[in-house]
Every structure is written in C-alpha cells, then in structure tokens.
Amino acid sequence: MAIYYLTVFEKNGEKLLDETFEAQSEKEAKEIGQHKLEENNFTDKTHRCTSSSGKLVLFAR
C-alpha cells in the first residue's frame, strides 16, 4: 500500500483539509480522494492529492 496526501485550500491559501490515507493504486487513491472531497463538501474548492513520491493524482482549482 502507498501513502497519499489530500489537501484542500481556500482562495486565500488557508488549508481546510490536510490528511493522509493509504491506497493500493493511483486509481483507488483518486476514488478515495474524490469521495473524501464529496463527503466534506470540498469538491468546489482548490484541492490536490499526491502520492508519497510527489506524483499528482487529483487536482482542481
């Protein structure tokens, strides 16, 4: 399992969410990240999900 980092920002740069989770693949990490965004109503906020190696898995501004 790999570790992924999900971060959500306000327009002014304030962090709204900064958490880690584990996933078997990048596809699974993208699905988990999207689910976490939806359950916290952050889908319309600037967000990113990266792998522990720094690869961008999910991003929106």
PDB file of C-alpha atoms in Angstrom:
ATOM      1  CA  MET A   1       0.000   0.000   0.000  1.00  0.00           C
ATOM      2  CA  ALA A   2       1.143   3.510  -0.804  1.00  0.00           C
ATOM      3  CA  ILE A   3       0.510   6.681   1.180  1.00  0.00           C
ATOM      4  CA  TYR A   4      -1.364   9.591  -0.422  1.00  0.00           C
ATOM      5  CA  TYR A   5      -1.867  13.162   0.759  1.00  0.00           C
ATOM      6  CA  LEU A   6      -5.112  15.099   0.242  1.00  0.00           C
ATOM      7  CA  THR A   7      -5.031  18.869   0.759  1.00  0.00           C
ATOM      8  CA  VAL A   8      -7.860  21.390   0.274  1.00  0.00           C
ATOM      9  CA  PHE A   9      -7.368  25.169   0.191  1.00  0.00           C
ATOM     10  CA  GLU A  10      -9.482  28.318   0.375  1.00  0.00           C
ATOM     11  CA  LYS A  11      -8.845  31.023  -2.241  1.00  0.00           C
ATOM     12  CA  ASN A  12      -6.782  32.956   0.350  1.00  0.00           C
ATOM     13  CA  GLY A  13      -4.457  29.960   0.842  1.00  0.00           C
ATOM     14  CA  GLU A  14      -5.916  28.753   4.150  1.00  0.00           C
ATOM     15  CA  LYS A  15      -5.808  24.949   4.471  1.00  0.00           C
ATOM     16  CA  LEU A  16      -9.237  23.431   5.023  1.00  0.00           C
ATOM     17  CA  LEU A  17      -8.126  19.794   4.957  1.00  0.00           C
ATOM     18  CA  ASP A  18      -4.735  18.133   5.179  1.00  0.00           C
ATOM     19  CA  GLU A  19      -4.841  14.377   5.646  1.00  0.00           C
ATOM     20  CA  THR A  20      -3.143  11.176   4.577  1.00  0.00           C
ATOM     21  CA  PHE A  21      -4.589   7.836   3.568  1.00  0.00           C
ATOM     22  CA  GLU A  22      -3.427   4.544   2.083  1.00  0.00           C
ATOM     23  CA  ALA A  23      -4.461   3.048  -1.252  1.00  0.00           C
ATOM     24  CA  GLN A  24      -3.433   0.065  -3.390  1.00  0.00           C
ATOM     25  CA  SER A  25      -3.156   2.083  -6.616  1.00  0.00           C
ATOM     26  CA  GLU A  26      -3.351   5.593  -8.041  1.00  0.00           C
ATOM     27  CA  LYS A  27      -6.828   4.814  -9.374  1.00  0.00           C
ATOM     28  CA  GLU A  28      -8.011   3.784  -5.919  1.00  0.00           C
ATOM     29  CA  ALA A  29      -6.357   6.869  -4.389  1.00  0.00           C
ATOM     30  CA  LYS A  30      -8.202   9.104  -6.854  1.00  0.00           C
ATOM     31  CA  GLU A  31     -11.514   7.436  -5.956  1.00  0.00           C
ATOM     32  CA  ILE A  32     -10.859   7.712  -2.201  1.00  0.00           C
ATOM     33  CA  GLY A  33      -9.770  11.337  -2.562  1.00  0.00           C
ATOM     34  CA  GLN A  34     -12.864  12.209  -4.586  1.00  0.00           C
ATOM     35  CA  HIS A  35     -15.088  10.503  -2.003  1.00  0.00           C
ATOM     36  CA  LYS A  36     -13.456  12.446   0.868  1.00  0.00           C
ATOM     37  CA  LEU A  37     -13.971  15.705  -1.054  1.00  0.00           C
ATOM     38  CA  GLU A  38     -17.643  14.904  -1.632  1.00  0.00           C
ATOM     39  CA  GLU A  39     -18.362  13.890   1.964  1.00  0.00           C
ATOM     40  CA  ASN A  40     -16.806  17.144   3.257  1.00  0.00           C
ATOM     41  CA  ASN A  41     -18.407  19.347   0.543  1.00  0.00           C
ATOM     42  CA  PHE A  42     -14.988  20.401  -0.795  1.00  0.00           C
ATOM     43  CA  THR A  43     -15.462  19.462  -4.465  1.00  0.00           C
ATOM     44  CA  ASP A  44     -15.677  23.133  -5.489  1.00  0.00           C
ATOM     45  CA  LYS A  45     -12.549  24.123  -3.503  1.00  0.00           C
ATOM     46  CA  THR A  46      -8.959  24.079  -4.730  1.00  0.00           C
ATOM     47  CA  HIS A  47      -7.563  20.634  -3.918  1.00  0.00           C
ATOM     48  CA  ARG A  48      -4.796  18.191  -4.706  1.00  0.00           C
ATOM     49  CA  CYS A  49      -3.980  14.602  -3.975  1.00  0.00           C
ATOM     50  CA  THR A  50      -0.369  13.471  -4.289  1.00  0.00           C
ATOM     51  CA  SER A  51       1.491  10.228  -3.771  1.00  0.00           C
ATOM     52  CA  SER A  52       4.359   9.905  -1.309  1.00  0.00           C
ATOM     53  CA  SER A  53       6.718  10.141  -4.296  1.00  0.00           C
ATOM     54  CA  GLY A  54       5.197  13.525  -5.239  1.00  0.00           C
ATOM     55  CA  LYS A  55       3.100  12.393  -8.216  1.00  0.00           C
ATOM     56  CA  LEU A  56      -0.092  14.405  -8.688  1.00  0.00           C
ATOM     57  CA  VAL A  57      -3.116  12.095  -8.694  1.00  0.00           C
ATOM     58  CA  LEU A  58      -6.015  14.557  -8.379  1.00  0.00           C
ATOM     59  CA  PHE A  59      -6.065  18.338  -8.823  1.00  0.00           C
ATOM     60  CA  ALA A  60      -8.601  21.136  -9.292  1.00  0.00           C
ATOM     61  CA  ARG A  61      -8.549  24.905  -8.915  1.00  0.00           C
TER      62      ARG A  61
END
